[in-house]
Amino acid sequence: MDTSKRFEKGNGGCPSIQCETNQDVLCQSCASGVVTAAHRVAQRAAEPCLFGKGGTCCRNCNMGPCQIIEGVDQMIGVCGADAATVAARNFARIVAGGSSAHMDHGRGMALAFLATARGETPYEIKDAAKLRATAQRLGIDPADKATTDLAIEVGTLLVNQFGQQEGGLALMKRAPKARQEVWAKLGVAPRGIDREVVELMHRTHMGVDQDAANLLFQAARCALADGWGASMIATELSDVMFGTPVPIRTKVNIGVLKEDEVNVTVHGHEPVVAEALAMAANDPEIVAEAKKVGAKGVNLAGVCCTGNEILMRRGLPIAGSFVQQEVVLATGAVEAMVVDVQCIMQGVSPAAGQFHTRLVTTSEKAKIPGARHIAFDEHRALDSAKEILRQAIAAYPERGKHYIPVHQMDVVAGFSHETITYMLGGRFRGSYKPLNDNIANGRIRGVAAIVGCDNYRVLEEVHIELAKELIANDVLVLVTGCAATGMGRAGLLTPEALSMAGDGLKEVLEAVGCPPVLHMGSCVDNSRILIAATEMVLTGGLGNDISDLPAVGCAPQWMSEKAVAIGQYFVSSGASVIFGPSFPTTGSKVVTDYCFREMENLYGAHWDVAQTSNEFANKMLDHINAKRKALGLDK
Ligand code: XCC
Ligand code: SF4
């Protein structure tokens, strides 16, 4: 990869990749001296460590580190570990790391939900209907129960799933029967949530599990505890508490910052902090304080998945995705960046330090040198939120040289699986039948999920070109995470983008005013895709299992360990997944073959890798066509 290309334009400080907004901001004089991940990629050696990249470098004990080369006898570990063992162990630890992030997030949500049910927080149960539906799914009879009592019962049951030792996860029973049988047969059904991470960490310790396939079974079990456990709990309880998303029009990109308001960006993942800030930002007391310093009010904008959470539910704008977090600060127009957990680059601290920007950490789990810490306590959520906003208001008069770019784009977001049922349901509102029928008759060829991060190591914005190619071929595209934000910047999340869709897809979606690319939320909301896929199976006409559907997923610019956990729970659930630009086991042919081929025999789905948007599109379309053929939909 030629990283010198990144800085060919401008004064040597402005990267010419990924997004013209980034370049625009970084080329301004106020941004000089701000160092972003794009700069650091260029400053480092061009490629990441080759051994680390292929997954065959082990430092699990102090006889190492050992670099292992598959097929070279003297290049095995001091303990005798071969490349397959090490690659499988490393892959498994990535899954454990990613899953644990969602598990801690899910636990946090479940505890906040329980506290809310007990009346100990300022939040409320906004979607009582979803609470009742969730209760029923969990085997709790909602009849004659008051909302708060029911919420306490549901919250208690779900909190207990985390520490559970035996028995299956309650929400896995939502999966198609055939899928549950696959899990039972392979012995990969999780027993509890946390247990599976602990066991995976144990099994990858020096001298424990040394059978690559056996390790990868536990990696699958751990990932399933994420998808059908922690992430699904996080999504469902967030919906019940903060409202199930419905289509909502708003804006994305750095231009959503405002000249005459106190700009507060919320960055990270857990919606509890952002929801409290949103409540506090409209509080008359806070608005009055903002006015006192000459601002019209407080402008709340999201970054990363916190952004997706408040965009989906409140229609608040997103200032930036993962690759834009430092660029948002480089505008010099942000009074405070409030962060909780996950995907917060340490680079935001020096970037904020160049300006009047207050960087505020809120979680005991995530502190950053140079940031001020205001512990967020959900029991006194409003007070914590006000304290944070007051920091931002105090900073407003100190705003110096700054630049807010014009770039912003309209988006329509809020496609929970419930919304999709409703919108595409036609006269069958509340049913996937019309969607299934349109897939069967070929107006819609299939469904593709483009999820995950964006990443400065990737030169092309693969997401956008790929989405265009897929919709042109009548494939309905579902997006989450930072991929969704990128699509938003490119204008793909509006009904107007249907002009780029194929005739069949256009015909179906135009009638209901849906964009061709549906924003389904944050990373934990990938669980919504599991549910949508399940509903498609249960509706009938497209096979008996998720693995029968003409559906495929991808993460073309993955960065976070969470992406690998998500990918593995999709594969284990029967949906094939293509990663790019690299796959973390390629140092071992044995393990890579297992993931790319053997998993197909086990789960009816497999991993794959691709680089360019074209390569992704071809593989995904081939996959959809093959599934259609197997279903007998195409002659
Ligand atoms: Fe993080 Fe979720 Fe990746 Fe974005 S997409 S960089 S994980 S914020 Ni989930
Ligand atoms: Fe080397 Fe084995 Fe120790 Fe890994 S566990 S560092 S391969 S000796």
Coordinates of C-alpha atoms in Angstrom, one line a residue, residues 145-383:
K145 CA -49.0 -7.3 35.3
A146 CA -48.2 -3.6 35.8
T147 CA -45.5 -2.2 33.5
T148 CA -43.0 -1.7 36.3
D149 CA -43.5 -5.1 37.8
L150 CA -43.1 -6.7 34.4
A151 CA -40.0 -4.6 33.8
I152 CA -38.5 -5.7 37.0
E153 CA -39.2 -9.4 36.2
V154 CA -37.7 -9.0 32.6
G155 CA -34.7 -7.0 33.9
T156 CA -33.9 -9.5 36.6
L157 CA -34.1 -12.5 34.2
L158 CA -31.8 -10.8 31.7
V159 CA -29.3 -9.5 34.2
N160 CA -29.1 -13.2 35.4
Q161 CA -28.2 -14.4 31.9
F162 CA -24.7 -12.8 32.3
G163 CA -23.7 -14.9 35.3
Q164 CA -25.7 -17.9 34.4
Q165 CA -23.7 -21.2 34.4
E166 CA -26.0 -23.8 32.9
G167 CA -28.9 -24.0 30.6
G168 CA -29.3 -22.0 27.3
L169 CA -29.7 -18.3 26.7
A170 CA -33.3 -17.2 26.7
L171 CA -33.2 -15.2 23.5
M172 CA -31.6 -18.0 21.5
K173 CA -35.0 -19.7 21.4
R174 CA -36.0 -17.0 18.9
A175 CA -33.7 -18.5 16.3
P176 CA -35.2 -20.9 13.6
K177 CA -35.6 -24.4 15.0
A178 CA -33.2 -25.8 12.4
R179 CA -30.5 -23.4 13.6
Q180 CA -31.0 -24.3 17.2
E181 CA -30.5 -27.9 16.2
V182 CA -27.2 -27.1 14.4
W183 CA -26.0 -25.4 17.6
A184 CA -27.1 -28.4 19.8
K185 CA -25.4 -30.9 17.4
L186 CA -22.1 -29.0 17.4
G187 CA -22.2 -28.2 21.1
V188 CA -21.8 -24.5 20.6
A189 CA -25.0 -23.2 22.3
P190 CA -23.8 -20.8 25.0
R191 CA -24.6 -21.8 28.6
G192 CA -24.3 -18.3 30.0
I193 CA -22.9 -15.0 28.7
D194 CA -19.8 -14.2 30.8
R195 CA -18.9 -17.9 31.1
E196 CA -18.1 -18.3 27.5
V197 CA -15.5 -15.5 27.5
V198 CA -13.8 -16.8 30.6
E199 CA -13.7 -20.3 29.2
L200 CA -12.2 -19.0 25.9
M201 CA -9.5 -17.0 27.7
H202 CA -8.7 -20.1 29.8
R203 CA -8.6 -22.4 26.7
T204 CA -6.2 -20.0 24.9
H205 CA -3.8 -19.9 27.9
M206 CA -0.5 -21.5 27.4
G207 CA -0.7 -25.3 27.5
V208 CA -4.5 -25.7 27.4
D209 CA -6.5 -26.3 24.2
Q210 CA -4.2 -27.2 21.3
D211 CA -6.7 -28.3 18.8
A212 CA -7.5 -25.6 16.3
A213 CA -11.0 -26.9 15.5
N214 CA -11.8 -27.3 19.2
L215 CA -10.7 -23.8 19.9
L216 CA -12.8 -22.4 17.1
F217 CA -15.9 -24.2 18.4
Q218 CA -15.5 -22.3 21.7
A219 CA -14.9 -19.1 19.7
A220 CA -18.3 -19.7 18.0
R221 CA -20.0 -20.4 21.3
C222 CA -18.5 -17.1 22.8
A223 CA -19.6 -15.1 19.7
L224 CA -23.1 -16.6 19.9
A225 CA -23.3 -15.5 23.5
D226 CA -22.6 -12.0 22.2
G227 CA -25.0 -11.9 19.3
W228 CA -28.0 -13.8 20.7
G229 CA -27.1 -12.8 24.3
A230 CA -25.4 -9.6 25.2
S231 CA -26.0 -7.6 22.0
M232 CA -29.6 -8.6 21.7
I233 CA -30.2 -7.8 25.3
A234 CA -28.6 -4.4 24.8
T235 CA -30.7 -3.6 21.7
E236 CA -34.0 -4.9 23.1
L237 CA -33.7 -3.2 26.5
S238 CA -32.5 0.1 24.9
D239 CA -35.6 0.0 22.7
V240 CA -37.9 -0.6 25.6
M241 CA -36.3 2.2 27.7
F242 CA -35.5 4.8 25.1
G243 CA -38.0 3.9 22.4
T244 CA -38.0 1.5 19.4
P245 CA -36.6 3.4 16.4
V246 CA -39.0 4.5 13.7
P247 CA -37.9 6.2 10.4
I248 CA -36.6 9.7 11.2
R249 CA -34.9 12.3 9.0
T250 CA -31.8 14.0 10.2
K251 CA -28.2 14.9 9.1
V252 CA -24.7 13.5 9.2
N253 CA -21.2 14.9 8.8
I254 CA -19.1 17.5 10.5
G255 CA -21.2 20.4 9.1
V256 CA -23.8 19.6 11.7
L257 CA -21.7 21.6 14.2
K258 CA -23.2 25.0 14.8
E259 CA -21.6 28.4 14.8
D260 CA -23.9 29.9 17.5
E261 CA -24.4 27.0 19.8
V262 CA -22.4 25.1 22.4
N263 CA -21.2 22.1 20.4
V264 CA -21.1 18.9 22.5
T265 CA -20.1 15.7 20.8
V266 CA -21.0 12.3 22.4
H267 CA -18.6 9.6 21.4
G268 CA -18.6 5.9 22.4
H269 CA -21.3 3.3 22.6
E270 CA -23.6 3.2 25.6
P271 CA -26.8 5.2 25.0
V272 CA -27.4 5.9 28.7
V273 CA -25.0 8.8 28.8
A274 CA -26.2 10.3 25.5
E275 CA -29.8 10.0 26.4
A276 CA -29.2 11.8 29.7
L277 CA -27.3 14.6 27.8
A278 CA -30.2 14.9 25.3
M279 CA -32.6 15.3 28.2
A280 CA -30.4 17.9 29.9
A281 CA -29.6 19.8 26.8
N282 CA -33.2 20.9 26.6
D283 CA -33.5 21.7 30.3
P284 CA -34.5 25.4 30.6
E285 CA -31.8 25.9 33.3
I286 CA -29.1 24.7 30.9
V287 CA -30.5 26.6 27.9
A288 CA -30.5 29.8 30.1
E289 CA -26.9 29.2 31.1
A290 CA -25.9 28.7 27.5
K291 CA -27.6 32.0 26.6
K292 CA -25.7 33.7 29.3
V293 CA -22.4 33.0 27.6
G294 CA -23.8 34.2 24.2
A295 CA -24.9 30.9 22.7
K296 CA -28.3 30.0 21.5
G297 CA -28.3 26.6 23.2
V298 CA -26.6 23.3 23.3
N299 CA -26.1 21.4 20.0
L300 CA -25.6 17.7 20.7
A301 CA -24.1 15.6 18.0
G302 CA -22.9 12.0 17.9
V303 CA -19.6 10.3 17.0
C304 CA -19.3 6.5 16.3
C305 CA -22.0 4.3 17.7
T306 CA -23.3 6.6 20.4
G307 CA -24.1 8.8 17.5
N308 CA -26.0 5.9 15.8
E309 CA -28.0 5.3 19.0
I310 CA -29.2 8.9 19.4
L311 CA -29.7 9.3 15.6
M312 CA -31.9 6.2 15.5
R313 CA -34.1 7.2 18.5
R314 CA -34.0 11.0 18.7
G315 CA -33.1 12.1 15.3
L316 CA -30.0 13.9 16.6
P317 CA -27.3 14.5 14.0
I318 CA -24.0 12.6 13.7
A319 CA -20.9 14.7 13.4
G320 CA -18.6 11.9 12.5
S321 CA -17.7 8.2 12.2
F322 CA -14.7 6.5 13.7
V323 CA -12.2 8.0 11.2
Q324 CA -13.6 11.4 11.8
Q325 CA -13.3 11.6 15.6
E326 CA -10.1 13.7 15.6
V327 CA -11.2 15.7 12.5
V328 CA -14.3 16.8 14.4
L329 CA -12.1 18.2 17.0
A330 CA -9.8 19.8 14.4
T331 CA -12.6 22.2 13.6
G332 CA -11.8 24.0 16.8
A333 CA -15.6 24.4 17.2
V334 CA -16.3 21.7 19.7
E335 CA -16.7 22.8 23.3
A336 CA -16.8 19.3 24.7
M337 CA -16.3 15.7 23.6
V338 CA -18.0 13.4 26.0
V339 CA -16.8 9.8 25.8
D340 CA -17.8 6.5 27.5
V341 CA -16.4 3.2 26.1
Q342 CA -15.0 1.6 22.9
C343 CA -13.5 3.1 19.7
I344 CA -12.2 6.2 21.4
M345 CA -8.7 6.9 20.0
Q346 CA -6.2 8.1 22.5
G347 CA -5.4 10.7 19.9
V348 CA -8.5 12.6 20.7
S349 CA -6.8 13.9 23.9
P350 CA -3.9 15.7 22.2
A351 CA -6.3 16.9 19.5
A352 CA -8.7 18.4 22.1
G353 CA -5.7 19.8 23.9
Q354 CA -4.9 22.0 20.9
F355 CA -8.2 23.9 21.4
H356 CA -10.5 25.0 24.2
T357 CA -12.3 21.6 23.9
R358 CA -13.0 19.8 27.1
L359 CA -12.5 16.1 26.8
V360 CA -14.7 14.4 29.4
T361 CA -14.5 10.7 30.3
T362 CA -17.6 9.3 32.0
S363 CA -17.0 5.6 32.6
E364 CA -14.8 4.2 35.5
K365 CA -13.8 1.6 32.9
A366 CA -12.2 4.1 30.5
K367 CA -10.1 7.0 31.6
I368 CA -7.8 8.9 29.3
P369 CA -4.7 11.0 30.2
G370 CA -5.4 14.6 29.6
A371 CA -9.2 14.2 30.0
R372 CA -11.3 15.3 32.9
H373 CA -13.3 12.6 34.5
I374 CA -16.9 13.2 35.5
A375 CA -18.3 9.8 36.7
F376 CA -21.7 9.2 35.1
D377 CA -24.1 7.7 37.6
E378 CA -27.4 6.6 36.0
H379 CA -29.1 7.0 39.4
R380 CA -28.4 10.7 39.2
A381 CA -28.2 10.8 35.4
L382 CA -29.6 14.3 34.9
D383 CA -27.3 15.8 37.5

